[in-house]
Coordinates of C-alpha atoms in Angstrom, one line a residue:
X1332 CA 74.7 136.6 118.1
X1333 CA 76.7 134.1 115.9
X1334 CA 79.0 131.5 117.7
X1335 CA 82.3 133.4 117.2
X1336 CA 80.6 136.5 119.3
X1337 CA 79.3 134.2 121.9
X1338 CA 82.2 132.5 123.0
X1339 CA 84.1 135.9 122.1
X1340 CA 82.0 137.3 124.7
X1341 CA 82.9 134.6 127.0
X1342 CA 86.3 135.5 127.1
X1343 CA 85.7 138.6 127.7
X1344 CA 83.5 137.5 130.6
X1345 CA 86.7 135.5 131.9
X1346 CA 88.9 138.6 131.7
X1347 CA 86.5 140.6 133.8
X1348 CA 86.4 137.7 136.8
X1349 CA 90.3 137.8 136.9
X1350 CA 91.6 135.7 134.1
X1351 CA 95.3 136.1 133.1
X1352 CA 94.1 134.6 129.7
X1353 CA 91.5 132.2 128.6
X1354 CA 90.3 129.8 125.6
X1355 CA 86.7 128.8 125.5
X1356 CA 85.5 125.9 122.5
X1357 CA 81.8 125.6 121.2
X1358 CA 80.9 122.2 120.0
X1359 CA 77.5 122.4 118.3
X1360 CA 76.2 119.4 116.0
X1361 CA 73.1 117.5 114.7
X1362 CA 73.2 114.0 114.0
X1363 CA 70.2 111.2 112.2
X1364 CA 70.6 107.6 112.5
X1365 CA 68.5 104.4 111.8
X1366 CA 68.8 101.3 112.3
X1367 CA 66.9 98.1 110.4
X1368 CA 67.2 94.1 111.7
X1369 CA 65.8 91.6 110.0
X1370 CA 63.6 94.1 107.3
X1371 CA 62.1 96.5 110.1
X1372 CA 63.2 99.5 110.8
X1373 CA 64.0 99.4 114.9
X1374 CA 65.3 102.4 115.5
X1375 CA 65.6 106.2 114.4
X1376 CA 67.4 108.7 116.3
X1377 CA 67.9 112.5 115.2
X1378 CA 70.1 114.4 118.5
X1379 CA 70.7 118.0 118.6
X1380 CA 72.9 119.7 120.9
X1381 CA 75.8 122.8 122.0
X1382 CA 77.9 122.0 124.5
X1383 CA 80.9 124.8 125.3
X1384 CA 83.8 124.7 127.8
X1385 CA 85.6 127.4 129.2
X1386 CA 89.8 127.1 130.3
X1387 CA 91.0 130.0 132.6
X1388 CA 94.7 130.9 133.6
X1389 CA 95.1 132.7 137.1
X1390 CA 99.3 132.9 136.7
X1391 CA 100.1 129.4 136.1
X1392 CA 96.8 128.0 137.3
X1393 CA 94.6 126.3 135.7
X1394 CA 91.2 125.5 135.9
X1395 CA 87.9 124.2 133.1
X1396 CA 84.0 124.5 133.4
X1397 CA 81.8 123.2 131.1
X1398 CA 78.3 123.7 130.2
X1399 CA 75.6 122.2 127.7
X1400 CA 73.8 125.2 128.4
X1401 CA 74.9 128.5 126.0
X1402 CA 73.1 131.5 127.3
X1403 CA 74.9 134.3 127.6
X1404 CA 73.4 135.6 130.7
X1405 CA 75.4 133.0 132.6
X1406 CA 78.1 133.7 131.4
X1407 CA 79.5 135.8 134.1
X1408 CA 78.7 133.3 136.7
X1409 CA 80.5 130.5 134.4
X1410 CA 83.5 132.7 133.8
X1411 CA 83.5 133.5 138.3
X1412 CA 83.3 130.1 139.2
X1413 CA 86.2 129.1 136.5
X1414 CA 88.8 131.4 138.0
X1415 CA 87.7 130.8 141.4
X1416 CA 88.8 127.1 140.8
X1417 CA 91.7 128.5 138.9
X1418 CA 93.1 130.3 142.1
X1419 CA 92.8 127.6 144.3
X1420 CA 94.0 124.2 142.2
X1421 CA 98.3 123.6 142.4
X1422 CA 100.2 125.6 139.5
X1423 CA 101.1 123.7 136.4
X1424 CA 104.5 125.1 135.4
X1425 CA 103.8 123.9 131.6
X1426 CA 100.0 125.7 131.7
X1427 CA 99.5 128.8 129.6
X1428 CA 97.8 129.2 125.8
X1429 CA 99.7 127.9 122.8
X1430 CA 102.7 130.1 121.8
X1431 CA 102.2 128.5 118.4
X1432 CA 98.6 129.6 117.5
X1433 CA 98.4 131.8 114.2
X1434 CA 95.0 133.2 112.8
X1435 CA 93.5 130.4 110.8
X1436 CA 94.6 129.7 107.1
X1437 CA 91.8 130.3 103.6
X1438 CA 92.5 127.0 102.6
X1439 CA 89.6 124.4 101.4
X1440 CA 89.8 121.2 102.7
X1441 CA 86.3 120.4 101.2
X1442 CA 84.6 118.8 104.8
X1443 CA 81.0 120.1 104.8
X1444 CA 78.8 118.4 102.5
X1445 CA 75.5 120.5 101.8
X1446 CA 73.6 116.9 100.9
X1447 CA 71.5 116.3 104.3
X1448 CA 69.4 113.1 103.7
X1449 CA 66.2 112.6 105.2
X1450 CA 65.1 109.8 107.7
X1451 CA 63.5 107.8 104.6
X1452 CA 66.4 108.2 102.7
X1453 CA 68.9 106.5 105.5
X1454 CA 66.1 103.8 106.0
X1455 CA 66.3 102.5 102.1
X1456 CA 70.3 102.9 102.6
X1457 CA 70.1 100.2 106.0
X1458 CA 67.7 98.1 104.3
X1459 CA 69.8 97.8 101.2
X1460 CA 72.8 96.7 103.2
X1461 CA 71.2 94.2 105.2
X1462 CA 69.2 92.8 102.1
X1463 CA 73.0 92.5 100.2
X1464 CA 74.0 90.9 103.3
X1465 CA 71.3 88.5 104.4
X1466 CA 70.9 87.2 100.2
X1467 CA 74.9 85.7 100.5
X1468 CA 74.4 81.9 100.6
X1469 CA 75.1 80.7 104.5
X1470 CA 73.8 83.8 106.2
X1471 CA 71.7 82.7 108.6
X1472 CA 70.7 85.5 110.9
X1473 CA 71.2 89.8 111.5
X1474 CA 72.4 92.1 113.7
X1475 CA 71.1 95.0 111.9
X1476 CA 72.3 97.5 109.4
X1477 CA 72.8 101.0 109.9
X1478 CA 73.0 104.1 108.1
X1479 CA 73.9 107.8 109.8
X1480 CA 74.5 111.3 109.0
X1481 CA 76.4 114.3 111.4
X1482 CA 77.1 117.7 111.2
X1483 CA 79.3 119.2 113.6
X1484 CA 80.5 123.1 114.1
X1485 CA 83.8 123.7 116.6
X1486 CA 84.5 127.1 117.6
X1487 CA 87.6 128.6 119.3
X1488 CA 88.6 131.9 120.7
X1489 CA 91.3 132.8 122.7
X1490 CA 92.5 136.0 124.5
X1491 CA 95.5 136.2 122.6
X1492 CA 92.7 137.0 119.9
X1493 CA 92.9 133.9 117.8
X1494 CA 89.4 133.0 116.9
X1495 CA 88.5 130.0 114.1
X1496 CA 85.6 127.7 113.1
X1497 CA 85.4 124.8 111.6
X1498 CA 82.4 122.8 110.3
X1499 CA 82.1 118.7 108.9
X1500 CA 79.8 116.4 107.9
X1501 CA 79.8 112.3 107.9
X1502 CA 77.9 110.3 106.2
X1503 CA 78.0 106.2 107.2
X1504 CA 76.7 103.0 106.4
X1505 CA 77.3 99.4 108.6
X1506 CA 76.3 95.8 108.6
X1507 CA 76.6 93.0 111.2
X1508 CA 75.7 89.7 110.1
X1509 CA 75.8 86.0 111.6
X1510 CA 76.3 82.9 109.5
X1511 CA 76.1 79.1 110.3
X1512 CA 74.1 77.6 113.1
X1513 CA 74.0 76.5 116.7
X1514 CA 77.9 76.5 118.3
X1515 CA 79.0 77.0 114.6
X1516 CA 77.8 80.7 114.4
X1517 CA 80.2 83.1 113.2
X1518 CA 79.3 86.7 112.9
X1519 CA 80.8 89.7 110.9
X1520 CA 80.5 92.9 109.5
X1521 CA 81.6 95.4 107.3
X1522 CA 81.0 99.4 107.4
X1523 CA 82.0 102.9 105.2
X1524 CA 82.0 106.7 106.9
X1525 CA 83.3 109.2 104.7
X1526 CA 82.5 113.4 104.7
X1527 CA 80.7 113.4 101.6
X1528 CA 78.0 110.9 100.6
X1529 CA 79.3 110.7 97.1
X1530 CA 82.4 109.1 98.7
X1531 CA 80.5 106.9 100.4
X1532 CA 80.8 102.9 99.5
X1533 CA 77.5 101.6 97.8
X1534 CA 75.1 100.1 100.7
X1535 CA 74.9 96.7 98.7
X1536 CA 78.4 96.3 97.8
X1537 CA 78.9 96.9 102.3
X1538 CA 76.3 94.2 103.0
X1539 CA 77.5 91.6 100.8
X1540 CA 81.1 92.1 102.1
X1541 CA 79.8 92.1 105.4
X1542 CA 78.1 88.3 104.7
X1543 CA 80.5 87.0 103.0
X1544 CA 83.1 87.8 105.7
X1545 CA 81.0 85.8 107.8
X1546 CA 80.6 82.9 106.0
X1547 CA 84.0 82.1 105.0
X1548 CA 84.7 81.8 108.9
X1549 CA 82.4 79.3 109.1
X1550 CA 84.4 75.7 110.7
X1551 CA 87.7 77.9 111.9
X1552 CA 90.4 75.3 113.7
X1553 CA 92.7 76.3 116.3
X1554 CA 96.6 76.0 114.9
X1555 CA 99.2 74.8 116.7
X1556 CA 101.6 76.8 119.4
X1557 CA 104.2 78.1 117.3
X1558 CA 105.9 81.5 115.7
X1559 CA 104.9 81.8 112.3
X1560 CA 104.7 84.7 109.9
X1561 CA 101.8 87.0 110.2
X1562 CA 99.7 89.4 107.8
X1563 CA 97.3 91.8 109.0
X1564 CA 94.3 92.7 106.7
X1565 CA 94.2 96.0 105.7
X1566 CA 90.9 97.0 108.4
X1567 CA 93.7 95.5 111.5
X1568 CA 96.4 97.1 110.4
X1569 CA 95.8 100.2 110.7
X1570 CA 95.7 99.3 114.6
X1571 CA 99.4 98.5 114.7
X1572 CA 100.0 102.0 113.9
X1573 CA 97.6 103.3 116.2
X1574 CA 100.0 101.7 118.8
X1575 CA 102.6 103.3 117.3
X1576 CA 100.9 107.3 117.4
X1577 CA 100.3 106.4 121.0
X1578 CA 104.0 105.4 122.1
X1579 CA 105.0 109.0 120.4
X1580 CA 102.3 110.6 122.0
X1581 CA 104.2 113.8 123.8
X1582 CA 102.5 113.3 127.4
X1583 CA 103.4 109.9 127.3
X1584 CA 107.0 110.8 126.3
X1585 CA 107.2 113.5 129.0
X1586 CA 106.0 111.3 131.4
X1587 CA 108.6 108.6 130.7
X1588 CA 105.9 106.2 130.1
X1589 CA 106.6 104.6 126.5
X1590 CA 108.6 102.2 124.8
X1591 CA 109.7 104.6 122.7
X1592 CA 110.6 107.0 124.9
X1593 CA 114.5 106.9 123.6
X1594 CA 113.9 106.2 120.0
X1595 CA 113.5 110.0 118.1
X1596 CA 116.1 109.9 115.6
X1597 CA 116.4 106.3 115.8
X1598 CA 115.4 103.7 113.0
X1599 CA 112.4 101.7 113.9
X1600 CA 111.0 100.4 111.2
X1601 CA 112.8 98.9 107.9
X1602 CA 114.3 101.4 105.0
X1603 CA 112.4 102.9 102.6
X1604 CA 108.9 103.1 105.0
X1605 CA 107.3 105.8 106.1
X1606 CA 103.8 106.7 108.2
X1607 CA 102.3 110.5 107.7
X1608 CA 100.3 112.3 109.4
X1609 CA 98.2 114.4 106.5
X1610 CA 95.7 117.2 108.7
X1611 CA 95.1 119.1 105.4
X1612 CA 93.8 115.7 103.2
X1613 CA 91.1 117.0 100.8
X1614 CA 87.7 115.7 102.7
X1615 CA 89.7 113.7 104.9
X1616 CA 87.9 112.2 108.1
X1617 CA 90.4 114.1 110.7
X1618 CA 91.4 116.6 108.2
X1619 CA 91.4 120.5 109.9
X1620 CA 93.6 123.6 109.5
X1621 CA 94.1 124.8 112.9
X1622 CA 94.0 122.2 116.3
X1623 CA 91.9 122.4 119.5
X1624 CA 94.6 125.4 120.7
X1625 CA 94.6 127.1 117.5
X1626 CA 98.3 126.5 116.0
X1627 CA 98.3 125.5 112.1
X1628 CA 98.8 122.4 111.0
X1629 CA 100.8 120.9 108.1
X1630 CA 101.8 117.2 107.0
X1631 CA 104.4 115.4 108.6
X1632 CA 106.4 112.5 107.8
X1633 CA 106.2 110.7 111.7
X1634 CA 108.2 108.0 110.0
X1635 CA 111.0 108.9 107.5
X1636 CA 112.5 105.8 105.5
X1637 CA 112.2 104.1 108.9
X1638 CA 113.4 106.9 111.3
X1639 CA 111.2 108.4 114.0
X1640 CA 111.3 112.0 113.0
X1641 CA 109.3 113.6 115.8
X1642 CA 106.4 113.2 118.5
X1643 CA 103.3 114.1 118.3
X1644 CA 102.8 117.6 120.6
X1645 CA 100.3 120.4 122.2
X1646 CA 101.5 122.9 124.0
X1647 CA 101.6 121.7 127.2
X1648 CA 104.2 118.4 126.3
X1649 CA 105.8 120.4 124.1
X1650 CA 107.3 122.7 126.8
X1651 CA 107.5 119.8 128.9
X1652 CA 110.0 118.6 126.2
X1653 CA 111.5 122.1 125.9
X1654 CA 110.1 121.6 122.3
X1655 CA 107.6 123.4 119.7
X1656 CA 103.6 122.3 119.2
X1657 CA 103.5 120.3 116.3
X1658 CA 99.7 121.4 116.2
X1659 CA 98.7 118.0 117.3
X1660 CA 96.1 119.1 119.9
X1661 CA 92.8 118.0 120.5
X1662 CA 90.0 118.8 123.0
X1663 CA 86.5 118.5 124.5
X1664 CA 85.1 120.9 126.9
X1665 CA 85.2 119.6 130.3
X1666 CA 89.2 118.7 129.5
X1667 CA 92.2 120.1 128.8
X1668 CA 94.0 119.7 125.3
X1669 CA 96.1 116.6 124.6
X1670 CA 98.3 115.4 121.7
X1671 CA 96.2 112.8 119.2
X1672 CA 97.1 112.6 115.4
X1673 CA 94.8 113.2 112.6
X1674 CA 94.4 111.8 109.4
X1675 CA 97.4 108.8 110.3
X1676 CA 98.9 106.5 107.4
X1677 CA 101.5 103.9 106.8
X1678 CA 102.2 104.4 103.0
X1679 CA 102.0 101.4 100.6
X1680 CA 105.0 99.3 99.2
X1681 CA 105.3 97.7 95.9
X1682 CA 104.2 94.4 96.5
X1683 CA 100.4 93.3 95.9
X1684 CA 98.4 91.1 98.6
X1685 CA 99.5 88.1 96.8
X1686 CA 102.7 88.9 96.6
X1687 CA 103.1 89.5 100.0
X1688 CA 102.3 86.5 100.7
X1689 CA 103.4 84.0 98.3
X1690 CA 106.6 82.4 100.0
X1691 CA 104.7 81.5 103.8
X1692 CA 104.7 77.8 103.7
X1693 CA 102.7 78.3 107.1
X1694 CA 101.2 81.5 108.5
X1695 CA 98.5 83.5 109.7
X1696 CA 96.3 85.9 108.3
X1697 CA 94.7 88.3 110.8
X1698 CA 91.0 89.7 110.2
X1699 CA 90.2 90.4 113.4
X1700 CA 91.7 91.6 116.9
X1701 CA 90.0 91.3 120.3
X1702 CA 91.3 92.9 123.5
X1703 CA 94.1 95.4 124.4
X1704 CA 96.7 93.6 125.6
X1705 CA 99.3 96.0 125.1
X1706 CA 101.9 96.8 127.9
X1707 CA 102.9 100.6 126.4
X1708 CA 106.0 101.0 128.9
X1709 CA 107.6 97.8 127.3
X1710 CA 106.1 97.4 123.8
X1711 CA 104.3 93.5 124.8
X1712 CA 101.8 93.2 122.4
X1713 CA 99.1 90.4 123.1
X1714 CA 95.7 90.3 121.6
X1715 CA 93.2 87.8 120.6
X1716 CA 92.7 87.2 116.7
X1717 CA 90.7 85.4 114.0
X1718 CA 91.1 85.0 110.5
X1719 CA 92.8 82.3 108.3
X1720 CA 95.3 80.2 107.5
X1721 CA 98.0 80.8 105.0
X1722 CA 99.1 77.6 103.1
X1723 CA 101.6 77.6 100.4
X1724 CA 100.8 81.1 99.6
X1725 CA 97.5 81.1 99.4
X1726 CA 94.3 81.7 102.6
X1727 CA 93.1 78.4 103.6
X1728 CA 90.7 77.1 106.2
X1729 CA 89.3 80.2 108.7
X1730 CA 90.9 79.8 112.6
X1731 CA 89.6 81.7 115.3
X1732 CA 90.1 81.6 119.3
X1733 CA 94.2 81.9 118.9
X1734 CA 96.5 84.9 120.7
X1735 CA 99.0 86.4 118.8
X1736 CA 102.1 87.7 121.2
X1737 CA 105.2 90.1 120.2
X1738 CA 106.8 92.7 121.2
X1739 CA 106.2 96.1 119.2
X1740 CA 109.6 97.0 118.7
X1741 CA 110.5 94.0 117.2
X1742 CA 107.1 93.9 115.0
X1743 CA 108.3 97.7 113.8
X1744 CA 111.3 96.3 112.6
X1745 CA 110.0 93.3 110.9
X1746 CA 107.1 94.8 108.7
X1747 CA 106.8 95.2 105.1
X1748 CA 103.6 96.7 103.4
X1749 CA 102.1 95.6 100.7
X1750 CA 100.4 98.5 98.0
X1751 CA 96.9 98.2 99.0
X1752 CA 96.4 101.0 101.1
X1753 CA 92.7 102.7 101.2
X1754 CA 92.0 105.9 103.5
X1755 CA 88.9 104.5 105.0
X1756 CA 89.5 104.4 109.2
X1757 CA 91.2 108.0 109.7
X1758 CA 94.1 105.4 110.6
X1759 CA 95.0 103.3 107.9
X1760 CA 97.9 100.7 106.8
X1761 CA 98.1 98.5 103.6
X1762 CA 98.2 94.8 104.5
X1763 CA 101.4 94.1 106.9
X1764 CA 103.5 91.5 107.1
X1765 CA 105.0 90.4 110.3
X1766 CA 107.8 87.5 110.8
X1767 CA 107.9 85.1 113.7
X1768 CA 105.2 86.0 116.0
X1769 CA 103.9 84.0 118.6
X1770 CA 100.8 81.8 118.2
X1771 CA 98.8 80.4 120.9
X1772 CA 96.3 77.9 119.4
X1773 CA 96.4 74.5 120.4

């Protein structure tokens, strides 16, 4: 029986016990990773595994089951004890399948790469990153290098008789490296994952980014206390607009719980930017046709020359909203669905790195972030950072052990990109420059 039958046939189970209506998802996957430190091989991991999840509606009740074990000789007993919890958990006036889900589209998005490398084959990709990394002048010392492969198949059926599959592959390579000595250590890293290993970043050119990273921080000050202009590196930025896909995420909005909860239609970020949210990218690391409750996706400006447009929606927030899915679902087994973007973007501007930069007397530029100090009811944004300084125009000496304090809202409306954007992360943002925030140094 393929996987479309078998969770078809749970479904069917489901309407037998009781169910109203039902959705059942089939995550099956294989994965092979290794892992080298210091020119041995430490580690080599190949997983297999199915794990499938079963939602029931009794009326307005709700209730999930979960398995890792797919036999479908249980699966009258799984499909019992589902709407047995269904009839006795509260009723969830905003529970019920997706009124937006449509039979899924032919259209190639190119995410399942038939090259499947071999455990010797990941090995020589680890050790070439770690030798790149460990040759650059100053490295002193390794975490390890890794190198991975995945292939994962998602099934869904639902009793209003939408059924879809979708299969991807990833490919990855990492290294972690330290530099200096004693107190003076300073460690850092670099890393690729893409769909298809032709995409993939040479191993070398990843381990010699990786040690020179860390070797440039060697000797970081502390600046002094003071607002100052900011720029994010291309691998941080992108987390400025994670905060902002999670202050439009629809349960939040429906729940009254973030910052932006008044701000749709409203300009929050200067003219002439805009953030997308591309599900149908060509071999994109989110990319996918349908979401985890089967409604289509499409691309979607988020931001429009500044302007919150929409929020991000499943079902559920949406008729919490009184609005439409925007396809923005996503789901595991033992949960219900929840709004999270896909392949998420701030799109480039006109000026170059240097240019960006080239009128800050004094400033910051930000390589890395530590911590999650962000308060999403009021927008406080507090994190630790490292990186350099900026003087006359140009990076400087390396600091590190310095918080850098805002307030979201104000950030938004205070950034300009520069143009060298790179889909790399899933989430992804040219550098970004940011006037007056707070430093805390010395």
């Amino acid at each position: 029986m393929n996987s479309l039958d078998l969770v078809s046939d749970l479904i069917a189970r489901a309407r037998a016990a009781g169910a109203d209506a039902a959705d059942a998802v089939l995550f099956s996957g294989a994965s092979l990773s290794v892992q080298r430190r210091l020119g041995e091989t430490e580690h080599v991991e190949r997983a297999e595994g199915r794990d499938l999840g079963l939602r029931v509606f009794v009326g307005r009740h709700a209730a999930i089951v979960s398995s890792s074990t797919v036999d479908p000789a249980g699966f009258a007993a799984l499909a019992e004890r589902a709407v047995a919890m269904a009839r006795v958990v509260p009723e969830d006036p905003y529970a019920g399948l997706a009124d937006t889900a449509a039979p899924p589209e032919d259209v190639a998005l190119d995410l399942a790469d038939p090259a499947e490398p071999d455990a010797a084959e990941l090995i020589a990709r680890a050790a070439a990153a770690e030798d790149a990394a460990r040759a650059v002048p100053g490295v002193t010392n390794s975490e390890g290098a890794e190198a991975g492969y995945g292939r994962a198949d998602a099934v869904l059926v639902t009793s209003a008789g939408f059924a879809g599959r979708a299969v991807r592959t990833s490919h990855s390579v990492s290294a972690s490296v330290i530099a200096g000595t004693g107190t003076g250590m300073q460690r850092d890293y670099d890393y690729c994952s893409t769909v298809h290993l032709s995409d993939l970043d040479d191993p070398v050119a990843i381990g010699r980014s990786a040690g020179e990273r860390a070797v440039a921080r060697l000797n970081p000050i502390r600046p002094k206390t003071g607002r100052l202009p900011v720029i994010y590196d291309p691998r941080v930025a992108g987390g400025l607009v994670g905060h902002f896909a999670s202050a439009i995420n629809g349960a939040s909005i429906a729940r009254g719980t973030s910052f932006l909860r008044d701000k749709l239609g409203q300009r929050l970020f200067a003219a002439g930017i805009d953030i997308h949210d591309d599900p149908r990218r060509v071999r994109g690391l989110r990319s996918r046709i349908f979401d985890g409750e089967g409604t289509p996706t499409r691309a979607r400006k988020l931001i429009e020359d500044g302007v919150l447009t929409t929020w991000l929606l499943d079902s559920r927030s949406a008729r919490q909203l009184g609005l439409v899915s925007t396809g923005h679902a996503a789901r595991g087994t033992s949960g219900p669905p929840s709004p999270s973007p896909t392949n998420l973007y701030l799109a480039p501007g006109k000026l170059t790195p240097a240019e960006l930069m080239a009128d800050i007397k004094e400033g910051i530029y930000i390589t890395e972030l530590i911590g999650m100090g962000i308060n999403g009811v009021t927008g406080d944004y507090s994190r630790g950072a490292a990186g350099f300084m900026i003087r006359d125009g140009v990076l400087a000496e390396p600091v590190a052990e310095i918080t850098i304090a805002g307030n979201l809202i104000e950030m938004f409306a205070n950034l300009t990109p520069a143009n060298d954007l790179r889909f790399r992360r899933g989430t992804d943002a040219p550098s970004l420059r940011i006037e007056g925030l707070t430093i805390a140094g010395s």
